[in-house]
């Protein structure tokens, strides 16, 4: 994965990178940002709920997906990172996504902001603490998105200032000049979508279920837990990543085939279980749509045109832990031998956490080695220095090129 991240970081082409799990996708996204913070890398998370569940995906995930889809449509050469679940999941056309940009000094009144938030799925509460919530009191509007919480001060129909705040403590930290606010969810309860829902619901499930709380709530424009699993009856058409970025090259995880089989086995198991429960007249009816309406058909994945990288300029390094055991030497000693033998190269040591970074620094101090700096990304490297990096987990050690 580390080698793929390194090669993707400087790639000048649209790519869709399919990881076998959500965890691997998140790790790959962070690694690409480390290698090239200026790259147009976009992480598209999958829903964090089971197929055909009665609960909705979390507000944070929904808001993050909406922002990612909007960013994909505007990026020149997006590097899209997602899991096999996120890749196979269909979504509404991102053209429906609305964005409100607020900057210090903008002419806007409180009502315009509140109307936008309500129309785009945000929930009004007393104190905004979770993604998808907002609170309005006096001249202040608090909004929590997937990427932060913001307090907007409106004075005389103008944005006086915007500050970030901590949702748990409600304490502001620092000012920001501008923010972009996107729809809170892929499901927008506007009049057109509600009409589509009512018509399609009656056609698929019959009029006998029109007294169900799901139907009555949505008909009145009130959100209902789990309604996202019925996205196909709200919109005329859902689309896939391949349709959104048809020119993108596709790169897959070596474990994708196994992950794909497990995913579709799970989808079909949940689907059939819901149908069986309905046939047995379970106490509560499951409003279940066919898998192909929510997910890419499984056979479509076998037709993917997949590319592979040329690794001729990449050389894997030995496992220092294993080498140390065989040589009966401390790991740090072998590491320093390697650094001294390659003093003409940039050497980056990746630490997975602050604690591992501190341990490594202590070990280097024991060997009186201080020829290093701490960096946040590869572009901070200074020639002839050895670098320590925190909060980035690389799966392989490797040498790339001649530097």
Short mmCIF file of C-alpha atoms in Angstrom, two decimals:
data_model
loop_
_atom_site.label_atom_id
_atom_site.label_comp_id
_atom_site.label_asym_id
_atom_site.label_seq_id
_atom_site.Cartn_x
_atom_site.Cartn_y
_atom_site.Cartn_z
CA UNK A 1 0.00 0.00 0.00
CA UNK A 2 2.84 2.41 0.84
CA UNK A 3 4.36 1.93 -2.61
CA UNK A 4 0.99 2.53 -4.30
CA UNK A 5 0.52 5.72 -2.23
CA UNK A 6 3.99 6.95 -3.23
CA UNK A 7 3.29 6.38 -6.94
CA UNK A 8 -0.20 7.85 -6.82
CA UNK A 9 0.99 11.02 -5.08
CA UNK A 10 2.58 12.39 -8.25
CA UNK A 11 0.26 10.80 -10.81
CA UNK A 12 -1.26 13.25 -13.31
CA UNK A 13 -4.38 11.27 -14.16
CA UNK A 14 -7.81 10.63 -12.65
CA UNK A 15 -7.80 7.38 -10.69
CA UNK A 16 -10.21 5.38 -8.57
CA UNK A 17 -8.36 3.36 -5.95
CA UNK A 18 -10.38 0.52 -4.42
CA UNK A 19 -9.19 -0.78 -1.06
CA UNK A 20 -10.42 -4.02 0.44
CA UNK A 21 -11.57 -2.32 3.65
CA UNK A 22 -12.51 1.09 5.01
CA UNK A 23 -9.46 1.05 7.28
CA UNK A 24 -7.10 0.41 4.36
CA UNK A 25 -8.76 3.15 2.32
CA UNK A 26 -8.31 5.67 5.13
CA UNK A 27 -4.64 4.66 5.55
CA UNK A 28 -3.98 4.99 1.81
CA UNK A 29 -5.60 8.45 1.78
CA UNK A 30 -3.37 9.68 4.62
CA UNK A 31 -0.24 8.24 3.00
CA UNK A 32 -0.92 10.00 -0.31
CA UNK A 33 -1.39 13.30 1.55
CA UNK A 34 1.93 12.71 3.27
CA UNK A 35 3.77 12.13 0.00
CA UNK A 36 2.04 15.04 -1.77
CA UNK A 37 -0.17 17.43 0.27
CA UNK A 38 -1.07 19.34 -2.94
CA UNK A 39 -2.54 16.32 -4.73
CA UNK A 40 -6.26 16.25 -5.50
CA UNK A 41 -6.81 13.21 -3.31
CA UNK A 42 -10.41 12.65 -2.16
CA UNK A 43 -11.59 10.02 0.32
CA UNK A 44 -15.11 8.70 -0.31
CA UNK A 45 -16.27 6.72 2.73
CA UNK A 46 -18.90 4.00 2.61
CA UNK A 47 -22.00 4.07 4.76
CA UNK A 48 -21.24 2.93 8.30
CA UNK A 49 -24.31 0.74 8.66
CA UNK A 50 -25.37 -2.70 7.49
CA UNK A 51 -27.18 -3.26 4.16
CA UNK A 52 -30.97 -2.96 4.51
CA UNK A 53 -30.63 -1.68 8.07
CA UNK A 54 -33.37 0.15 9.94
CA UNK A 55 -30.93 2.87 10.97
CA UNK A 56 -29.36 5.60 8.84
CA UNK A 57 -25.64 6.08 8.23
CA UNK A 58 -24.09 8.51 10.69
CA UNK A 59 -24.53 12.19 9.91
CA UNK A 60 -20.76 12.64 9.77
CA UNK A 61 -20.34 9.95 7.12
CA UNK A 62 -23.25 11.29 5.06
CA UNK A 63 -21.90 14.84 5.18
CA UNK A 64 -18.39 13.65 4.31
CA UNK A 65 -19.71 11.68 1.32
CA UNK A 66 -21.60 14.71 0.03
CA UNK A 67 -18.52 16.93 0.29
CA UNK A 68 -16.34 14.29 -1.38
CA UNK A 69 -18.76 13.85 -4.29
CA UNK A 70 -18.91 17.62 -4.76
CA UNK A 71 -15.09 17.82 -4.75
CA UNK A 72 -14.80 15.01 -7.29
CA UNK A 73 -16.93 16.92 -9.78
CA UNK A 74 -14.71 20.01 -9.58
CA UNK A 75 -11.28 18.33 -9.42
CA UNK A 76 -9.17 18.25 -12.59
CA UNK A 77 -7.43 14.92 -11.93
CA UNK A 78 -9.01 13.50 -8.77
CA UNK A 79 -7.31 10.65 -6.93
CA UNK A 80 -10.36 8.96 -5.44
CA UNK A 81 -9.78 6.63 -2.49
CA UNK A 82 -12.60 4.36 -1.41
CA UNK A 83 -13.28 0.86 -0.14
CA UNK A 84 -14.92 -1.90 -2.16
CA UNK A 85 -18.14 -1.06 -0.28
CA UNK A 86 -17.87 2.62 -1.13
CA UNK A 87 -17.10 1.84 -4.77
CA UNK A 88 -20.08 -0.46 -5.26
CA UNK A 89 -22.58 1.85 -3.56
CA UNK A 90 -24.71 4.04 -5.82
CA UNK A 91 -25.50 7.68 -5.05
CA UNK A 92 -27.60 10.57 -6.42
CA UNK A 93 -26.15 12.78 -9.13
CA UNK A 94 -23.82 15.26 -7.36
CA UNK A 95 -25.46 18.02 -9.42
CA UNK A 96 -28.13 18.13 -6.70
CA UNK A 97 -25.58 19.11 -4.07
CA UNK A 98 -25.89 22.70 -2.93
CA UNK A 99 -23.07 24.74 -1.41
CA UNK A 100 -23.14 27.87 0.69
CA UNK A 101 -19.86 29.79 0.88
CA UNK A 102 -19.55 32.26 3.73
CA UNK A 103 -16.66 34.69 4.06
CA UNK A 104 -15.95 37.47 6.51
CA UNK A 105 -17.67 40.61 5.25
CA UNK A 106 -20.29 38.80 3.11
CA UNK A 107 -23.74 40.38 2.98
CA UNK A 108 -26.13 37.71 4.30
CA UNK A 109 -28.81 37.62 6.96
CA UNK A 110 -29.63 35.02 9.58
CA UNK A 111 -32.78 33.82 7.82
CA UNK A 112 -30.93 33.04 4.58
CA UNK A 113 -28.43 30.87 6.43
CA UNK A 114 -31.09 29.04 8.43
CA UNK A 115 -33.26 28.45 5.34
CA UNK A 116 -30.28 26.94 3.51
CA UNK A 117 -29.39 24.66 6.41
CA UNK A 118 -32.95 23.36 6.88
CA UNK A 119 -33.42 22.83 3.12
CA UNK A 120 -30.18 20.85 2.99
CA UNK A 121 -30.81 18.41 5.79
CA UNK A 122 -29.32 20.10 8.86
CA UNK A 123 -31.21 19.65 12.13
CA UNK A 124 -31.80 22.61 14.43
CA UNK A 125 -30.89 21.93 18.06
CA UNK A 126 -30.17 23.88 21.22
CA UNK A 127 -26.39 23.21 21.09
CA UNK A 128 -24.78 21.92 17.91
CA UNK A 129 -22.43 19.05 18.85
CA UNK A 130 -22.75 16.46 16.07
CA UNK A 131 -22.26 16.64 12.32
CA UNK A 132 -25.42 17.75 10.54
CA UNK A 133 -26.64 19.91 13.42
CA UNK A 134 -26.92 23.68 13.76
CA UNK A 135 -27.97 26.09 16.51
CA UNK A 136 -29.09 29.69 16.11
CA UNK A 137 -29.29 32.16 18.96
CA UNK A 138 -29.09 35.92 18.82
CA UNK A 139 -26.55 36.91 16.18
CA UNK A 140 -24.73 33.54 16.27
CA UNK A 141 -25.14 30.44 14.14
CA UNK A 142 -23.25 27.27 15.11
CA UNK A 143 -22.83 24.65 12.38
CA UNK A 144 -21.16 21.24 12.68
CA UNK A 145 -19.95 19.63 9.45
CA UNK A 146 -17.89 16.50 8.80
CA UNK A 147 -14.71 18.62 8.80
CA UNK A 148 -15.27 20.92 11.74
CA UNK A 149 -17.56 23.04 13.88
CA UNK A 150 -17.98 26.74 13.07
CA UNK A 151 -19.54 29.70 14.87
CA UNK A 152 -20.72 32.46 12.55
CA UNK A 153 -21.34 35.93 13.96
CA UNK A 154 -23.88 37.95 11.96
CA UNK A 155 -24.13 41.68 12.57
CA UNK A 156 -26.22 44.13 10.53
CA UNK A 157 -26.86 41.43 7.86
CA UNK A 158 -23.15 40.83 7.40
CA UNK A 159 -20.73 38.07 8.40
CA UNK A 160 -18.67 39.79 11.09
CA UNK A 161 -16.42 36.80 11.82
CA UNK A 162 -16.22 33.00 11.63
CA UNK A 163 -14.55 30.96 14.34
CA UNK A 164 -13.92 27.26 14.81
CA UNK A 165 -15.14 25.79 18.08
CA UNK A 166 -14.92 22.51 19.99
CA UNK A 167 -18.37 20.84 20.02
CA UNK A 168 -17.87 19.19 23.42
CA UNK A 169 -16.89 22.38 25.24
CA UNK A 170 -18.52 24.92 22.89
CA UNK A 171 -15.35 27.03 23.26
CA UNK A 172 -14.06 28.84 20.16
CA UNK A 173 -10.43 28.46 19.11
CA UNK A 174 -9.38 30.53 16.10
CA UNK A 175 -10.82 32.60 13.28
CA UNK A 176 -11.22 31.39 9.70
CA UNK A 177 -11.75 33.65 6.72
CA UNK A 178 -14.23 31.47 4.81
CA UNK A 179 -16.09 28.16 4.97
CA UNK A 180 -17.99 26.01 2.48
CA UNK A 181 -21.19 24.38 3.75
CA UNK A 182 -22.56 21.47 1.73
CA UNK A 183 -25.77 19.48 2.01
CA UNK A 184 -25.83 17.36 5.16
CA UNK A 185 -27.05 14.21 3.43
CA UNK A 186 -27.42 12.46 0.09
CA UNK A 187 -31.16 12.42 0.80
CA UNK A 188 -32.81 15.80 0.23
CA UNK A 189 -36.43 16.10 1.32
CA UNK A 190 -37.58 18.70 -1.19
CA UNK A 191 -41.01 18.66 -2.82
CA UNK A 192 -39.87 16.79 -5.96
CA UNK A 193 -38.16 14.03 -3.99
CA UNK A 194 -41.10 13.66 -1.62
CA UNK A 195 -43.49 13.34 -4.58
CA UNK A 196 -41.21 10.71 -6.14
CA UNK A 197 -41.10 8.85 -2.83
CA UNK A 198 -44.87 8.80 -2.35
CA UNK A 199 -45.54 7.66 -5.91
CA UNK A 200 -42.82 4.99 -6.01
CA UNK A 201 -43.56 3.79 -2.49
CA UNK A 202 -47.21 3.09 -3.34
CA UNK A 203 -46.21 1.31 -6.56
CA UNK A 204 -43.67 -0.95 -4.87
CA UNK A 205 -45.23 -1.65 -1.48
CA UNK A 206 -48.93 -0.91 -1.99
CA UNK A 207 -51.36 1.49 -0.34
CA UNK A 208 -51.74 -0.78 2.70
CA UNK A 209 -48.44 0.55 4.05
CA UNK A 210 -49.17 4.27 3.64
CA UNK A 211 -49.99 4.55 7.35
CA UNK A 212 -46.52 3.35 8.31
CA UNK A 213 -44.52 6.02 10.23
CA UNK A 214 -41.86 5.96 7.50
CA UNK A 215 -44.37 6.99 4.86
CA UNK A 216 -46.20 9.57 6.99
CA UNK A 217 -43.01 11.23 8.23
CA UNK A 218 -41.39 11.52 4.79
CA UNK A 219 -44.70 12.73 3.27
CA UNK A 220 -44.64 15.61 5.76
CA UNK A 221 -41.00 16.42 5.03
CA UNK A 222 -39.74 14.95 8.32
CA UNK A 223 -36.63 12.78 8.28
CA UNK A 224 -37.04 9.16 9.33
CA UNK A 225 -34.31 6.83 10.54
CA UNK A 226 -33.26 4.38 7.81
CA UNK A 227 -34.92 6.23 4.92
CA UNK A 228 -31.55 6.44 3.11
CA UNK A 229 -31.86 2.74 2.27
CA UNK A 230 -34.73 3.74 -0.02
CA UNK A 231 -32.73 6.32 -2.02
CA UNK A 232 -33.76 4.81 -5.41
CA UNK A 233 -37.41 5.73 -4.88
CA UNK A 234 -36.54 9.36 -4.05
CA UNK A 235 -34.53 10.00 -7.22
CA UNK A 236 -35.14 9.23 -10.88
CA UNK A 237 -31.68 7.65 -11.16
CA UNK A 238 -28.69 6.79 -9.00
CA UNK A 239 -25.17 6.62 -10.41
CA UNK A 240 -21.79 5.04 -9.70
CA UNK A 241 -18.23 6.32 -9.46
CA UNK A 242 -17.50 4.88 -12.90
CA UNK A 243 -20.29 7.01 -14.37
CA UNK A 244 -19.18 10.08 -12.44
CA UNK A 245 -15.54 9.81 -13.57
CA UNK A 246 -15.70 7.65 -16.73
CA UNK A 247 -12.11 8.44 -17.76
CA UNK A 248 -10.59 7.41 -14.43
CA UNK A 249 -8.06 4.60 -14.25
CA UNK A 250 -8.96 1.92 -11.71
CA UNK A 251 -6.48 0.46 -9.22
CA UNK A 252 -7.51 -2.33 -6.86
CA UNK A 253 -6.24 -3.86 -3.65
CA UNK A 254 -4.80 -7.40 -4.08
CA UNK A 255 -7.44 -8.59 -1.58
CA UNK A 256 -10.34 -6.96 -3.45
CA UNK A 257 -11.72 -10.21 -4.88
CA UNK A 258 -12.14 -11.69 -1.41
CA UNK A 259 -13.62 -8.45 -0.08
CA UNK A 260 -16.02 -8.25 -3.03
CA UNK A 261 -17.28 -11.80 -2.48
CA UNK A 262 -17.84 -11.12 1.22
CA UNK A 263 -19.66 -7.87 0.46
CA UNK A 264 -22.13 -9.36 -2.02
CA UNK A 265 -22.68 -12.41 0.16
CA UNK A 266 -23.61 -10.05 2.99
CA UNK A 267 -25.87 -7.92 0.77
CA UNK A 268 -27.75 -10.95 -0.57
CA UNK A 269 -28.04 -12.53 2.89
CA UNK A 270 -29.59 -9.39 4.38
CA UNK A 271 -31.87 -8.93 1.37
CA UNK A 272 -33.16 -12.51 1.48
CA UNK A 273 -33.59 -12.37 5.26
CA UNK A 274 -35.78 -9.26 4.91
CA UNK A 275 -37.91 -10.92 2.21
CA UNK A 276 -38.30 -14.03 4.33
CA UNK A 277 -39.38 -11.95 7.32
CA UNK A 278 -41.99 -10.18 5.16
CA UNK A 279 -43.27 -13.51 3.79
CA UNK A 280 -43.60 -14.81 7.34
CA UNK A 281 -45.59 -11.68 8.20
CA UNK A 282 -43.13 -10.38 10.77
CA UNK A 283 -44.43 -7.83 13.25
CA UNK A 284 -42.75 -4.96 11.37
CA UNK A 285 -42.59 -4.87 7.57
CA UNK A 286 -39.22 -4.36 5.87
CA UNK A 287 -39.34 -1.92 2.96
CA UNK A 288 -36.70 -3.66 0.86
CA UNK A 289 -35.46 -2.81 -2.64
CA UNK A 290 -33.56 -5.13 -4.97
CA UNK A 291 -29.76 -5.08 -4.50
CA UNK A 292 -29.12 -3.83 -8.05
CA UNK A 293 -31.01 -0.63 -7.30
CA UNK A 294 -28.63 0.28 -4.47
CA UNK A 295 -25.41 -1.46 -5.50
CA UNK A 296 -23.47 -2.12 -8.69
CA UNK A 297 -24.36 -5.52 -10.17
CA UNK A 298 -21.67 -7.97 -9.07
CA UNK A 299 -20.98 -9.10 -12.63
CA UNK A 300 -20.11 -5.51 -13.58
CA UNK A 301 -17.02 -5.68 -11.36
CA UNK A 302 -15.56 -8.48 -13.49
CA UNK A 303 -15.46 -6.07 -16.45
CA UNK A 304 -13.29 -3.47 -14.74
CA UNK A 305 -10.25 -2.31 -16.70
CA UNK A 306 -7.54 -2.42 -14.04
CA UNK A 307 -4.08 -0.89 -14.36
CA UNK A 308 -0.86 -1.89 -12.61
CA UNK A 309 2.22 0.15 -11.74
CA UNK A 310 5.75 -0.26 -13.03
CA UNK A 311 7.83 -0.90 -9.90
CA UNK A 312 11.24 -1.09 -11.58
CA UNK A 313 12.43 2.02 -9.72
CA UNK A 314 11.12 0.75 -6.38
CA UNK A 315 13.20 -1.49 -4.15
CA UNK A 316 11.87 -2.99 -0.93
CA UNK A 317 14.01 -2.68 2.18
CA UNK A 318 14.58 -5.53 4.63
CA UNK A 319 12.53 -5.96 7.77
CA UNK A 320 14.75 -4.40 10.42
CA UNK A 321 12.98 -6.23 13.25
CA UNK A 322 13.63 -9.61 11.63
CA UNK A 323 17.19 -8.66 10.69
CA UNK A 324 17.88 -7.55 14.28
CA UNK A 325 16.68 -10.87 15.68
CA UNK A 326 18.83 -12.83 13.25
CA UNK A 327 21.88 -10.67 13.93
CA UNK A 328 21.13 -10.49 17.68
CA UNK A 329 21.53 -6.72 17.59
CA UNK A 330 19.25 -3.85 18.66
CA UNK A 331 16.94 -2.60 15.91
CA UNK A 332 18.15 0.96 16.40
CA UNK A 333 21.74 -0.09 15.75
CA UNK A 334 20.83 -1.64 12.40
CA UNK A 335 18.77 1.41 11.53
CA UNK A 336 21.67 3.75 12.22
CA UNK A 337 24.03 1.54 10.20
CA UNK A 338 21.62 1.86 7.29
CA UNK A 339 21.39 5.66 7.74
CA UNK A 340 25.18 6.06 7.85
CA UNK A 341 25.66 3.87 4.78
CA UNK A 342 23.09 5.95 2.88
CA UNK A 343 24.05 9.41 4.10
CA UNK A 344 23.65 10.81 0.57
CA UNK A 345 19.92 9.95 0.42
CA UNK A 346 16.74 11.33 1.95
CA UNK A 347 15.75 8.89 4.68
CA UNK A 348 12.26 9.02 6.14
CA UNK A 349 11.32 7.04 9.23
CA UNK A 350 7.56 6.64 9.63
CA UNK A 351 6.14 6.37 13.15
CA UNK A 352 2.54 5.27 13.61
CA UNK A 353 1.91 7.41 16.71
CA UNK A 354 3.34 10.09 18.97
CA UNK A 355 4.35 7.46 21.52
CA UNK A 356 6.32 5.46 18.94
CA UNK A 357 7.95 8.71 17.80
CA UNK A 358 9.00 9.48 21.38
CA UNK A 359 10.39 5.96 21.87
CA UNK A 360 12.44 6.25 18.70
CA UNK A 361 13.79 9.64 19.73
CA UNK A 362 14.84 8.21 23.10
CA UNK A 363 16.62 5.32 21.41
CA UNK A 364 18.46 7.64 19.03
CA UNK A 365 19.49 9.80 21.98
CA UNK A 366 21.06 6.77 23.62
CA UNK A 367 23.27 6.42 20.55
CA UNK A 368 24.04 10.18 20.54
CA UNK A 369 22.40 10.52 17.13
CA UNK A 370 20.75 13.88 16.47
CA UNK A 371 21.06 14.27 12.69
CA UNK A 372 17.31 14.37 12.10
CA UNK A 373 14.27 16.63 12.08
CA UNK A 374 10.55 16.03 12.59
CA UNK A 375 8.34 16.64 9.56
CA UNK A 376 4.64 16.51 8.68
CA UNK A 377 4.99 15.60 5.01
CA UNK A 378 7.66 14.63 2.51
CA UNK A 379 7.92 18.15 1.11
CA UNK A 380 9.43 19.26 4.42
CA UNK A 381 12.52 17.12 3.89
CA UNK A 382 15.83 19.00 4.18
CA UNK A 383 18.81 17.57 2.32
CA UNK A 384 21.32 15.57 4.37
CA UNK A 385 18.94 15.28 7.29
CA UNK A 386 17.28 12.11 8.56
CA UNK A 387 13.60 12.64 9.22
CA UNK A 388 11.11 11.36 11.77
CA UNK A 389 7.44 11.39 10.83
CA UNK A 390 4.56 11.01 13.23
CA UNK A 391 1.02 9.73 12.64
CA UNK A 392 1.66 8.01 9.32
CA UNK A 393 1.65 4.23 9.01
CA UNK A 394 3.52 2.77 6.04
CA UNK A 395 3.06 -0.92 5.32
CA UNK A 396 6.40 -1.41 3.54
CA UNK A 397 9.88 0.10 3.68
CA UNK A 398 11.21 0.93 0.24
CA UNK A 399 13.74 2.90 -1.77
CA UNK A 400 12.42 5.01 -4.65
CA UNK A 401 14.63 6.50 -7.39
CA UNK A 402 18.11 7.75 -6.64
CA UNK A 403 17.34 10.22 -3.87
#
